[in-house]
Coordinates of C-alpha atoms (C1' of nucleotides) in Angstrom, one line a residue:
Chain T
X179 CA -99.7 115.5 -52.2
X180 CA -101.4 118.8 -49.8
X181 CA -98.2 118.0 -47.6
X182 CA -95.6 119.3 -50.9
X183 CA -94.3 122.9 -49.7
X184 CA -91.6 124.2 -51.8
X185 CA -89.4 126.4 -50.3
X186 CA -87.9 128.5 -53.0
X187 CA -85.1 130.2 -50.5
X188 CA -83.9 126.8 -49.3
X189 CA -80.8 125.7 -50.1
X190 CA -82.2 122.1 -51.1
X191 CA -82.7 122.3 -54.9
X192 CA -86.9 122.7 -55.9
X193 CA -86.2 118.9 -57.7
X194 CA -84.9 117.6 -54.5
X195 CA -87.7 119.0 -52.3
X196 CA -90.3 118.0 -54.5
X197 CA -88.7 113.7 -54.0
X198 CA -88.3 114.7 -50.4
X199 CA -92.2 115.4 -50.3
X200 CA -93.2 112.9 -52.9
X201 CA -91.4 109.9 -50.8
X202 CA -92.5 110.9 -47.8
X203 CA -95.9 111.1 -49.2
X204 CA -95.2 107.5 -50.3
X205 CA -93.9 106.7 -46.4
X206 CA -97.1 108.1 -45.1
X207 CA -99.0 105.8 -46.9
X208 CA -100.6 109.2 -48.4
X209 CA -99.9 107.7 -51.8
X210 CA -100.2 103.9 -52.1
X211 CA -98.4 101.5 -54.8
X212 CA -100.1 101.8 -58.4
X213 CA -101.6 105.1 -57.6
X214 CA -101.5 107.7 -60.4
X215 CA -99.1 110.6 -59.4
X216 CA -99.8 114.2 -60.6
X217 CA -99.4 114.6 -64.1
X218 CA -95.6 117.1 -64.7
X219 CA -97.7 120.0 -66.0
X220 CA -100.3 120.2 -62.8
X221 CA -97.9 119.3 -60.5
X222 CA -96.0 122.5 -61.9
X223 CA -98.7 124.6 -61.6
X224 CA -99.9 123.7 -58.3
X225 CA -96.6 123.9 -57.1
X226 CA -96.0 127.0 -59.2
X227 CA -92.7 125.9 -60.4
X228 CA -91.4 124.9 -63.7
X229 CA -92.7 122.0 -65.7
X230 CA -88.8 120.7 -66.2
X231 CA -88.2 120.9 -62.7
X232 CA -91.3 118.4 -62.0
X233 CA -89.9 116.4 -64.5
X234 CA -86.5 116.5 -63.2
X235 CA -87.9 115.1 -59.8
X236 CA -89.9 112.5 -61.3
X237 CA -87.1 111.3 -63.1
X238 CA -84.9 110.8 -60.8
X239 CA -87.5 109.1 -59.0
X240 CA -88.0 107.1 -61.8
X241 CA -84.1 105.9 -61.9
X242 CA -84.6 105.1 -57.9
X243 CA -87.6 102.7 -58.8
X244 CA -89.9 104.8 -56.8
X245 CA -91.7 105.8 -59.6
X246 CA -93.0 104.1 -63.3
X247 CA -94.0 105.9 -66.3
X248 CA -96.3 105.1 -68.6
X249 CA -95.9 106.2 -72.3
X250 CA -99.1 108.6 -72.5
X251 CA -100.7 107.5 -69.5
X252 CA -99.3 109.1 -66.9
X253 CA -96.7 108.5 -63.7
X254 CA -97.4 105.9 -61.1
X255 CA -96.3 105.0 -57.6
X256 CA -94.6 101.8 -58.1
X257 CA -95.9 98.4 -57.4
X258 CA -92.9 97.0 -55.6
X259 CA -93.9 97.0 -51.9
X260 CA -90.4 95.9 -50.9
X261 CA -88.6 98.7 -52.4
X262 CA -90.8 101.3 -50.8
X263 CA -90.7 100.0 -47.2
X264 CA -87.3 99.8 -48.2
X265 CA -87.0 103.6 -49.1
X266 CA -89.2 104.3 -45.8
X267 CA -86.7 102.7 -43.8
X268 CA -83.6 104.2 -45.5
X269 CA -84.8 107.9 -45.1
X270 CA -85.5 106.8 -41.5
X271 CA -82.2 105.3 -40.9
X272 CA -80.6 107.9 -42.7
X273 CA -82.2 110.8 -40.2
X274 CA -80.8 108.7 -37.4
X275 CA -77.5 108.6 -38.2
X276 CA -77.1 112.1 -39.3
X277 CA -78.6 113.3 -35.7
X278 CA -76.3 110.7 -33.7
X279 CA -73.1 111.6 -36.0
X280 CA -74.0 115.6 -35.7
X281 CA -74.5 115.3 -32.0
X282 CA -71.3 113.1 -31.6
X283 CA -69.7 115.2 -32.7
X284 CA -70.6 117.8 -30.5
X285 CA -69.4 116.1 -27.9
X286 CA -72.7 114.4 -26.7
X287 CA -72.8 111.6 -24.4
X288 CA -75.6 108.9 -25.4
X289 CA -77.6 109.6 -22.4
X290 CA -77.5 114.0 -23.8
X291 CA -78.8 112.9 -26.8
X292 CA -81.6 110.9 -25.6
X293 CA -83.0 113.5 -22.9
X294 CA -82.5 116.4 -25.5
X295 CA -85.0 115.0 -28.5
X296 CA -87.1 113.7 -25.3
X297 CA -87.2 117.2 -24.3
X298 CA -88.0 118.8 -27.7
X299 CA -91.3 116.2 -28.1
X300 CA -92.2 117.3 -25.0
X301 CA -91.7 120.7 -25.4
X302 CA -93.8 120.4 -29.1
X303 CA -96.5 118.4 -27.5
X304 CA -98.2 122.0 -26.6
X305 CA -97.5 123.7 -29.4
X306 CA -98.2 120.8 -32.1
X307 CA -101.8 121.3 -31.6
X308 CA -103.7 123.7 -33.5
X309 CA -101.0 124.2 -36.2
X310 CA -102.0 121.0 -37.9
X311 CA -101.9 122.1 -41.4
X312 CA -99.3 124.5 -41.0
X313 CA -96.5 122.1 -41.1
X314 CA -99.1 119.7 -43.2
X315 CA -97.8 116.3 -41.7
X316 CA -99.4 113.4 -39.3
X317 CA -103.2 114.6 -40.6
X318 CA -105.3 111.7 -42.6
X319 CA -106.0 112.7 -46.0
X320 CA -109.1 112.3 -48.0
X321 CA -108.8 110.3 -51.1
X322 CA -107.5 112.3 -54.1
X323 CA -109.1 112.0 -57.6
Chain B
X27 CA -58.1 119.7 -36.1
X28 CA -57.9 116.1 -36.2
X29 CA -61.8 115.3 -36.6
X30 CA -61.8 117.6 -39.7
X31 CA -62.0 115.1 -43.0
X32 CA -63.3 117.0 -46.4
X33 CA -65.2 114.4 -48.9
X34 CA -64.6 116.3 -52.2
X35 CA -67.6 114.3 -53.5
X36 CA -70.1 115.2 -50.8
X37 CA -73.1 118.2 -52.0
X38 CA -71.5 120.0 -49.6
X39 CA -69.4 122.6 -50.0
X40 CA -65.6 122.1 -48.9
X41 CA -65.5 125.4 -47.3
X42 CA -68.9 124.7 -45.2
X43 CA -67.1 121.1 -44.4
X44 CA -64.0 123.1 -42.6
X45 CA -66.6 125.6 -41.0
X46 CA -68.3 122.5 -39.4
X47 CA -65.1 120.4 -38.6
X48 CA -64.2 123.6 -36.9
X49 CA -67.2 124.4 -35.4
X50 CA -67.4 120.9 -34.2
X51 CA -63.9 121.1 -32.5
X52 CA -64.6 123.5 -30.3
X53 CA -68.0 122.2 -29.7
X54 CA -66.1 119.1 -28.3
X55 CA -63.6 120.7 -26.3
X56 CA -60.5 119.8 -29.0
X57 CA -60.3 123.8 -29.5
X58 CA -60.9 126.0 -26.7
X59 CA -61.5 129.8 -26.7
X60 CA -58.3 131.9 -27.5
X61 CA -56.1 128.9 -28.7
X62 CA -54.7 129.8 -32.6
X63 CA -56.1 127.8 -35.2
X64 CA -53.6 126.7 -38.2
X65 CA -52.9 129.2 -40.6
X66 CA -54.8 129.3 -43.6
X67 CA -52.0 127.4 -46.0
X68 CA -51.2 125.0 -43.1
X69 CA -54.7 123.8 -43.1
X70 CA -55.1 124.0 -47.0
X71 CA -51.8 122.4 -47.1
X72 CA -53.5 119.7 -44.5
X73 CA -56.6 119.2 -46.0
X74 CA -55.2 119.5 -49.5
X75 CA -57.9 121.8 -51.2
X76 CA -57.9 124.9 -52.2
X77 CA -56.3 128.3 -50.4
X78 CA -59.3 129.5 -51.7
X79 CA -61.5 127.3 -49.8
X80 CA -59.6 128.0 -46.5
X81 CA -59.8 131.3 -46.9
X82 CA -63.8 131.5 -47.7
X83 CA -63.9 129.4 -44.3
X84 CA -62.7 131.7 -42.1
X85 CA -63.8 134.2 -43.5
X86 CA -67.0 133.4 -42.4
X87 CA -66.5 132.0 -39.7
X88 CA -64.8 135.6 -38.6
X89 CA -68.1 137.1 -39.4
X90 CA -69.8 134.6 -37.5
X91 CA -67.7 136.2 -34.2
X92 CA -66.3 132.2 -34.0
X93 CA -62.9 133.7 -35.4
X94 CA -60.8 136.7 -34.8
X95 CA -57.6 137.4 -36.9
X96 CA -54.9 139.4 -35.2
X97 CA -53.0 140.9 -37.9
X98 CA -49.4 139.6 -38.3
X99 CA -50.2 136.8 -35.6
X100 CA -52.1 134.2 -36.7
X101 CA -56.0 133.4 -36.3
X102 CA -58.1 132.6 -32.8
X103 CA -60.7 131.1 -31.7
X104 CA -62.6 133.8 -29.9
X105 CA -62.9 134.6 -26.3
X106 CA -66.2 134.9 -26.5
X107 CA -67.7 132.1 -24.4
X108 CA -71.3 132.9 -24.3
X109 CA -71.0 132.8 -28.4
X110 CA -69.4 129.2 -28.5
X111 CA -71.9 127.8 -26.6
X112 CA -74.4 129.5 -28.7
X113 CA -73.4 128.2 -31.8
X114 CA -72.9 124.7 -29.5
X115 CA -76.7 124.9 -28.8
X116 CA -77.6 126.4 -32.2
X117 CA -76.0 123.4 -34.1
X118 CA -77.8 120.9 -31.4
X119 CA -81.0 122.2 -31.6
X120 CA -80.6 122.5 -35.4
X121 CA -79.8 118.6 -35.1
X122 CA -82.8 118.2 -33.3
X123 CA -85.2 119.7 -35.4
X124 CA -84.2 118.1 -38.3
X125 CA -84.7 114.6 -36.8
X126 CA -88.0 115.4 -35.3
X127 CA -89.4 117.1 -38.7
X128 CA -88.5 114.3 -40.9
X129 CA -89.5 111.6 -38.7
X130 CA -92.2 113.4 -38.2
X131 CA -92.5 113.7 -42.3
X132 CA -92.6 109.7 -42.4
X133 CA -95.0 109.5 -39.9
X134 CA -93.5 108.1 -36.8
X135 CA -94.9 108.9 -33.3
X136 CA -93.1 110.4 -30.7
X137 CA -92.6 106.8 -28.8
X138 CA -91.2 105.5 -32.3
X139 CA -88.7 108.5 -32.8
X140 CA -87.6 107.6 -28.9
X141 CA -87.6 104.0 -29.6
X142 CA -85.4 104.5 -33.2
X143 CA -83.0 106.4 -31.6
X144 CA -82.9 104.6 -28.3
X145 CA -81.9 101.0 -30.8
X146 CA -79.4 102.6 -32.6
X147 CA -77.7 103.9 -29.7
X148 CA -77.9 100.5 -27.8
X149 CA -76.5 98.9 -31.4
X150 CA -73.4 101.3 -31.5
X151 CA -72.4 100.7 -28.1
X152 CA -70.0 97.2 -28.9
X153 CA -69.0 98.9 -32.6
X154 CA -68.0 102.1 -32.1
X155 CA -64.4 101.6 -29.9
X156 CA -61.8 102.5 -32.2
X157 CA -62.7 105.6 -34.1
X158 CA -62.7 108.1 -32.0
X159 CA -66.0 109.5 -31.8
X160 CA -65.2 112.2 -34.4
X161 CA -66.8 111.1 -37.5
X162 CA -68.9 113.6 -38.4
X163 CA -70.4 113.5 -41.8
X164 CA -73.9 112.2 -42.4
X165 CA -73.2 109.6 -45.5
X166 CA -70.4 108.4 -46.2
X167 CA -71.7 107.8 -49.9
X168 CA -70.1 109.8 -52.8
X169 CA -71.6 111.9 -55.1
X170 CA -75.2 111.6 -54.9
X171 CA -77.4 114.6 -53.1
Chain Y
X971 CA -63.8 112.6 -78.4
X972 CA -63.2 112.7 -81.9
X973 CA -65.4 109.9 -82.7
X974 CA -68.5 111.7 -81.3
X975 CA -70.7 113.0 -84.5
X976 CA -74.2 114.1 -83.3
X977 CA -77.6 113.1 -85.8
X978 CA -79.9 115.6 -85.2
X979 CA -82.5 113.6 -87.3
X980 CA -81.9 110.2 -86.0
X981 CA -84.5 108.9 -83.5
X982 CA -82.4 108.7 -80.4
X983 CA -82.1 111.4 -78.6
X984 CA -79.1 113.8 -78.9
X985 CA -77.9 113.1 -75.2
X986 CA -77.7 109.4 -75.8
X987 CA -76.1 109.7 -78.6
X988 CA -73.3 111.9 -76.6
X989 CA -73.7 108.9 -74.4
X990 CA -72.6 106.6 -76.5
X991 CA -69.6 108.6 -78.1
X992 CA -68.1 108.7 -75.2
X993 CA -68.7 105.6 -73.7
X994 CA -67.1 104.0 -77.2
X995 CA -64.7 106.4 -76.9
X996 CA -63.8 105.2 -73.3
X997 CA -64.0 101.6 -74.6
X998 CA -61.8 102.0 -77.7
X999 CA -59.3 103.7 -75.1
X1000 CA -59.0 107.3 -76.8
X1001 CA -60.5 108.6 -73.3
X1002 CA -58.9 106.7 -70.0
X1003 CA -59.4 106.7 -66.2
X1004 CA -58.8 110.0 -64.6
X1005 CA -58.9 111.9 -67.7
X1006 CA -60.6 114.6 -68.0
X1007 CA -63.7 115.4 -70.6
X1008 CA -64.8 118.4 -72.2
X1009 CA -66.4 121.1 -70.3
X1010 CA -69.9 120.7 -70.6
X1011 CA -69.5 124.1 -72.6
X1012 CA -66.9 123.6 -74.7
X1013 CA -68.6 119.8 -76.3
X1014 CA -71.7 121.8 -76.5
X1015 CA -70.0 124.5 -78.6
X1016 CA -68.3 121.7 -80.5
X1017 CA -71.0 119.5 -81.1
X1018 CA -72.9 122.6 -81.7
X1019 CA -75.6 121.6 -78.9
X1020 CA -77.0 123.2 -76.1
X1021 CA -75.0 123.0 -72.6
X1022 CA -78.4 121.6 -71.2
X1023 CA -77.7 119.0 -73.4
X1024 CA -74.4 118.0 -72.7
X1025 CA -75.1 118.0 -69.2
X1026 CA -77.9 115.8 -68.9
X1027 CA -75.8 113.2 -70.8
X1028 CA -73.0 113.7 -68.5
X1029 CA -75.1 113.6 -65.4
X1030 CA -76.9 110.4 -66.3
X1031 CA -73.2 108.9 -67.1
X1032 CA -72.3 110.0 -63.7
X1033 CA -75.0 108.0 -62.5
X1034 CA -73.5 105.0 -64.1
X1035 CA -70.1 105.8 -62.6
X1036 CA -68.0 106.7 -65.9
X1037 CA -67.9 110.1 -65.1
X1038 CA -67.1 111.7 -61.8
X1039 CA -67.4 115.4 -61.3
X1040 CA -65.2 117.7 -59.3
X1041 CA -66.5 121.2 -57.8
X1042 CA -65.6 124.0 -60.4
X1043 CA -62.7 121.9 -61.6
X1044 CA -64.5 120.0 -64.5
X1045 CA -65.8 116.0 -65.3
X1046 CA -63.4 112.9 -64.8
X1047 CA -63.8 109.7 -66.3
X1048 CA -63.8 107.5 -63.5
X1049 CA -60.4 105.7 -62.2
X1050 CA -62.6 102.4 -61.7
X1051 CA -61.1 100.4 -64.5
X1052 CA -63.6 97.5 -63.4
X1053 CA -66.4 99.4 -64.1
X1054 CA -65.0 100.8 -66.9
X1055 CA -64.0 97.4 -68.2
X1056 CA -67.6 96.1 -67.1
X1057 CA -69.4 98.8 -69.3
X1058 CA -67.4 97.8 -72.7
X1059 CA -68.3 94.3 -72.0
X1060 CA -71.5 94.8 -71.4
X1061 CA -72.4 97.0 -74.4
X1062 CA -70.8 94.4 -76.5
X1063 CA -73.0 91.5 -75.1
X1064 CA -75.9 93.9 -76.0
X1065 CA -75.0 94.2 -79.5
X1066 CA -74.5 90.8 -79.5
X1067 CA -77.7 89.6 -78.0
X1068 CA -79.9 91.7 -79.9
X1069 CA -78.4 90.3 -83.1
X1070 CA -79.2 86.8 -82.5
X1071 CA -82.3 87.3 -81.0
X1072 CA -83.6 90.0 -84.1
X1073 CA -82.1 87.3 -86.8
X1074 CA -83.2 84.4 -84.9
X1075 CA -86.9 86.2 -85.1
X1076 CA -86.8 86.6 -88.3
X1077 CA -86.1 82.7 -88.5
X1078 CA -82.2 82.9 -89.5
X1079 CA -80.5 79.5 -88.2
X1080 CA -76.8 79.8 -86.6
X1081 CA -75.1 79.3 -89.7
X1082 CA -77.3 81.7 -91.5
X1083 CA -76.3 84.3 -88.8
X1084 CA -72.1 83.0 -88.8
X1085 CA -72.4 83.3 -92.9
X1086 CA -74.3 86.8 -92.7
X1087 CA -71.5 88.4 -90.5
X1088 CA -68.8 86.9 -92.4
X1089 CA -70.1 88.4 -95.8
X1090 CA -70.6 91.8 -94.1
X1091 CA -67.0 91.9 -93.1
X1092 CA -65.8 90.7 -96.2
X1093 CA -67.6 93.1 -98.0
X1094 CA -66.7 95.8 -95.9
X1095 CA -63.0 95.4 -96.2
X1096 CA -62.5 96.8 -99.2
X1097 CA -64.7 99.6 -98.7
X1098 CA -63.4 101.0 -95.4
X1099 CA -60.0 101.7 -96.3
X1100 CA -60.2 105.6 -96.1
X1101 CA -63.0 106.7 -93.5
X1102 CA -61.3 104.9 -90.8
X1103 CA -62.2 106.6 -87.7
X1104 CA -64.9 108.8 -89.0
X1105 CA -67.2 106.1 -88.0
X1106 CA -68.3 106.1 -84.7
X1107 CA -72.4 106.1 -85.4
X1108 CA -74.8 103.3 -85.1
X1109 CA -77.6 105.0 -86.8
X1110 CA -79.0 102.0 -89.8
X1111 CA -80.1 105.7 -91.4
X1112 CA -80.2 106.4 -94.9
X1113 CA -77.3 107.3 -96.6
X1114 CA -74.3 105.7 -95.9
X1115 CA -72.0 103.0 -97.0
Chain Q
X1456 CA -99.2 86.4 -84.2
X1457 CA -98.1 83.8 -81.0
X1458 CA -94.8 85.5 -81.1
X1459 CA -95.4 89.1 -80.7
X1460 CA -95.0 90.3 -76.7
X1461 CA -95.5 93.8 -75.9
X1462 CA -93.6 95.5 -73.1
X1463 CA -95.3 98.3 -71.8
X1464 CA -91.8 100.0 -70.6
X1465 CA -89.4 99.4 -73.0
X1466 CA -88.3 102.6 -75.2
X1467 CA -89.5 101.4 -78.1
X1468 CA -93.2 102.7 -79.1
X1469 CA -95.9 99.8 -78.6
X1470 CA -97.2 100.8 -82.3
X1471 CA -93.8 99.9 -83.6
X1472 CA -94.0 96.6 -81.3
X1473 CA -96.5 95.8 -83.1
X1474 CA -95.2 96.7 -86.5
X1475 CA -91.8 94.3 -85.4
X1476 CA -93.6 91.7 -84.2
X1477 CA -96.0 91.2 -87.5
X1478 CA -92.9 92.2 -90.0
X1479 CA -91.0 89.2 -88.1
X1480 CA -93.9 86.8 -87.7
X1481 CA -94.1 87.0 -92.0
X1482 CA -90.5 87.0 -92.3
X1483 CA -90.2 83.9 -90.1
X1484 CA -93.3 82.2 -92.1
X1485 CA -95.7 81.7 -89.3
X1486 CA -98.0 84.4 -91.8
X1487 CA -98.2 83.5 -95.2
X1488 CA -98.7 85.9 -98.1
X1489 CA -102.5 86.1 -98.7
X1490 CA -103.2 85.5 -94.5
X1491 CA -105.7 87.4 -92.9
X1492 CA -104.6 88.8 -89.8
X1493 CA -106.2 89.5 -86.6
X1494 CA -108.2 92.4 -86.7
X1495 CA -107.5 95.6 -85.2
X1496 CA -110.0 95.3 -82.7
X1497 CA -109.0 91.3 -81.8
X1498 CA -105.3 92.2 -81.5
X1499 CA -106.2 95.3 -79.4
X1500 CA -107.9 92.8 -76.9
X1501 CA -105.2 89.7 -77.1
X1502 CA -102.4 92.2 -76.7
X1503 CA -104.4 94.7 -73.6
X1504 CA -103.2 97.8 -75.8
X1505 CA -105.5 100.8 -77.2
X1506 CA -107.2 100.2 -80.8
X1507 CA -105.6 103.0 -81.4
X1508 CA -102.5 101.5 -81.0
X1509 CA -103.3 98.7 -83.3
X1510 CA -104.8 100.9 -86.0
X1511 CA -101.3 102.8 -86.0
X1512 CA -99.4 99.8 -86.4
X1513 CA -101.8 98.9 -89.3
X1514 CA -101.8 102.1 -90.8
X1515 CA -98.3 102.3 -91.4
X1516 CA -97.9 98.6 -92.1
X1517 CA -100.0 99.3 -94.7
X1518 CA -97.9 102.7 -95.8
X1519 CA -95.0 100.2 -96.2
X1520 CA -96.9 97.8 -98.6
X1521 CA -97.1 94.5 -95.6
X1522 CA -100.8 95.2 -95.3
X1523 CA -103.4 95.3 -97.5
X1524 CA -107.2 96.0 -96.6
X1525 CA -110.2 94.6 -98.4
X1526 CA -112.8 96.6 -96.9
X1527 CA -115.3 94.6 -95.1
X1528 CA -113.2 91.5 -94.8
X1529 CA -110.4 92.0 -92.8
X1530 CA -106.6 93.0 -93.5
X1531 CA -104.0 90.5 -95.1
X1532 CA -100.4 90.0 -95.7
X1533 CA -99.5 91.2 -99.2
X1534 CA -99.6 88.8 -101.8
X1535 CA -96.7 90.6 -102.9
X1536 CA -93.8 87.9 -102.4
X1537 CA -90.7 90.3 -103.5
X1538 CA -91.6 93.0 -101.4
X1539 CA -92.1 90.8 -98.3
X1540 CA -88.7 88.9 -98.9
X1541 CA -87.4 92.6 -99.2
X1542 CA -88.6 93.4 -95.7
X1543 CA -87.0 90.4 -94.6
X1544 CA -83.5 91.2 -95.9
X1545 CA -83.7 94.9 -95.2
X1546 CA -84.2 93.8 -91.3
X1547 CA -81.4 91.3 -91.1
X1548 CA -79.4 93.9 -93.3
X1549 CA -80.0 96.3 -90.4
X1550 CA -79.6 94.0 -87.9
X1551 CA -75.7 93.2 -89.1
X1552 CA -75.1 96.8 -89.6
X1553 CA -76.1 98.1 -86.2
X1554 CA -74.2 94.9 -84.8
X1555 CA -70.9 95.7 -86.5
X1556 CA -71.0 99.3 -86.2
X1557 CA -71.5 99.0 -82.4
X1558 CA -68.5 96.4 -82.0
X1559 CA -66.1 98.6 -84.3
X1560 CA -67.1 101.4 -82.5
X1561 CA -66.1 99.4 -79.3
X1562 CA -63.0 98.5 -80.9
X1563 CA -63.4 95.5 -81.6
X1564 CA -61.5 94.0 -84.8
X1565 CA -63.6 91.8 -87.4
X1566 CA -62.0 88.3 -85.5
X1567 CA -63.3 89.3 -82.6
X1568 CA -66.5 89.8 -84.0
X1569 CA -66.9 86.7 -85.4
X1570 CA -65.6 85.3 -81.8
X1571 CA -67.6 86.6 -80.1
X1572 CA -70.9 85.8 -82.1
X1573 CA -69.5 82.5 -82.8
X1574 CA -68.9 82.1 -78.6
X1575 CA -72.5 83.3 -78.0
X1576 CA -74.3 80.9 -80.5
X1577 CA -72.1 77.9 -79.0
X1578 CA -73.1 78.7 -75.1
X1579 CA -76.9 79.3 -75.9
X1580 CA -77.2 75.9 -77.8
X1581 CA -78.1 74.3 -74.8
X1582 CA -80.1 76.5 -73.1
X1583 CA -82.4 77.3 -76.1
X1584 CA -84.7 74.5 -76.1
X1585 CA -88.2 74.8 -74.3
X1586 CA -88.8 78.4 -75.4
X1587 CA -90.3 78.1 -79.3
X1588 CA -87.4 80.8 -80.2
X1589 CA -90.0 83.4 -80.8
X1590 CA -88.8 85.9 -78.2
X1591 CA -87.7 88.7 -80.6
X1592 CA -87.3 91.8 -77.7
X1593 CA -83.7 92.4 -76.5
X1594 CA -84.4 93.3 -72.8
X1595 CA -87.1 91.2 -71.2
X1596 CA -88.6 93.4 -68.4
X1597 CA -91.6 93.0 -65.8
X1598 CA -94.2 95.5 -65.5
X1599 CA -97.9 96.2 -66.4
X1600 CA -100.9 97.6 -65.3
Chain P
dG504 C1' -103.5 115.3 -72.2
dT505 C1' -99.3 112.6 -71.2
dG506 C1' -94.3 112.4 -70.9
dG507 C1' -89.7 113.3 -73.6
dT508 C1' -86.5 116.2 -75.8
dC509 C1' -84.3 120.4 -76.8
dT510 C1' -83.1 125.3 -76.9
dA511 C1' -81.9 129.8 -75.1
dG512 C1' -80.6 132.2 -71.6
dA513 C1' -80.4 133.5 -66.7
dC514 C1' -78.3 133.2 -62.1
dC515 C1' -75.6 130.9 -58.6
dA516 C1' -71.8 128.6 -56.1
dC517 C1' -67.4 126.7 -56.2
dA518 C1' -62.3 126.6 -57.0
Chain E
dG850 C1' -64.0 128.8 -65.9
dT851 C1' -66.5 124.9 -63.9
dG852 C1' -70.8 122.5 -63.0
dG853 C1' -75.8 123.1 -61.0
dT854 C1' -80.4 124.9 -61.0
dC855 C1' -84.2 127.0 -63.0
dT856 C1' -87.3 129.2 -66.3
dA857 C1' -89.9 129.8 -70.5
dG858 C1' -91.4 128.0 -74.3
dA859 C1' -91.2 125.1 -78.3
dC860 C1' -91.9 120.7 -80.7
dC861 C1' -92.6 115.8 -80.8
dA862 C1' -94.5 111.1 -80.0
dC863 C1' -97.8 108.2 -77.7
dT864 C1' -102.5 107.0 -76.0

DNA sequence: GTGGTCTAGACCACA
DNA sequence: GTGGTCTAGACCACT
């Protein structure tokens, strides 16, 4: 969960940010299937956001199948392999066709698009190097509780 | 104006939809600088939402500098080249970065994120003949967020 | 909508039991596709709820596809007549399946279950002759009949 | 007690669960007035649910009159035949009430009613024939721990 | 301690 | 006026 920033000036609903960082979590492998998510409350506080607001996110996670509750017990990462690869591979076929839509639209030849996100890695190859914490992806984590 | 559709359903609000199918336009060439844009009940009429809604679009789209209104003549697309191609590269870099941090966010590698985009583009190549090139939005799925 | 009475002491929640009103209501044909519903502040002033209320039940029957919201114009009931169609057979096939299976655990035999309907029926006619349409609750609660 | 599943995610609290599946296991005969049941701590283990759970379902069994407790030897079925015949009627009466409420609330007239039940008896009189008939929970779900 | 429901009231964005 | 989000805090039920 350390890679959960909530940006309270983003245009992204808090709820929304907080499945956005909970899935990719999930997608990381950060969090594995039948792992025991936060409980509402500490992941409010933690966050420092509303209790309803966690619960909002889980939820809905819930309704996706990405999440099971368990009456007392807690909140767990589903056991259904399947759908989370499946979830992995939709956000990541989602991103795709949002950048080749938005750059099509610009006007952008197949060969632009290509040479302009080859350029950006290897623009961020320098400056992804210290910073690993600051944008809190791509670093193993430790086991949690 | 022709690549300019509004989903009423999409999280995205209409008047940000006309902003980007404008901005998008003259990204691509379909609007160039100085050419009048449709008057704001022509495209409300066109696009059949609100006056309203028109109106908010340009209106920030004038304070952007992408508009100018000349009084009693109609509404342009400014002269101001340097600024169109800004906003061309703002919108591509923004594009960019957003594919880059949430592949990043599902933990793909820099050879994946080439390799992902490199397939899709090679799968589109047969498909895409008949429309145009100016789709534009990101999902074509209603109402969900 | 007039069927919709709220039980603040029954055991289901409050915005299921919205849920249900107007899904009956739907399936009875007093609400039909395209119409629209209540503000979520005017039901909640009717049914003297909170808005909050309202508007989770109306979100979670958006996710079903019964309702379908517009920006700032107010909540439809979808035009799908499938779905729509689909729903009220569904909730009957409910009702129905967990009335043979709670008799059938209780060790009732077909005819047993036929000959308990019929009785209740019979011995409803004369009884509902006035409160028609003030019914509308499914709540086995004290106090009735 | 063979007939009494748990599900861990259904709506319905496991302590009443419990409660149904004993108050149907008497009604249906398979406990006898005078039985002993399981004890709490035997259940607890045959079902994988918390004592406490058990003890709950006991408690209020108890409250209602279907339990009795010798301390020392165990907990039985009343010997009191009228009130366990009660239980039984109340819970078909319930049954039939919830059942025709929902349908007239559907709009359904009493014909159809009968139809319909009459329909659903005929097409499962085939199929029912391997499974015992001690199933008892409306919405058979996967999912444990 | 866990999740679930509900209220009251605030603020925002959209049409 | 419409729905959407969020907070604060209360109360409940289950384990």
């Amino acid at each position: 969960m350390r890679g959960v920033r909530i940006d309270f000036d983003a245009a992204k609903p808090i709820y929304q940010q907080i499945m956005d960082g909970l899935c990719r979590a999930v997608a990381r492998g950060e969090l594995r299937p039948g792992d025991k998510v936060p409980s509402q409350r500490d992941l409010a506080l933690t966050l420092k956001v509303n209790p309803n607001t966690v619960q909002r996110a889980y939820r809905e996670m819930e309704r996706e199948g990405l999440l099971e509750t368990a009456r007392g017990r807690g909140t767990f990462i589903t056991r259904d392999r399947p759908l989370l690869e499946g979830i992995r591979r939709r956000l990541a076929e989602e991103a795709v066709t949002a950048f080749v839509d938005e750059l099509r639209a610009l006007g952008l030849e197949r060969e632009e698009m290509m040479e302009l996100l080859r350029s950006r890695l290897e623009s961020e190859r320098g400056i992804r190097r210290d910073d690993d914490g600051a944008d809190g992806e791509e670093t193993p984590r430790p086991g949690r509780d």
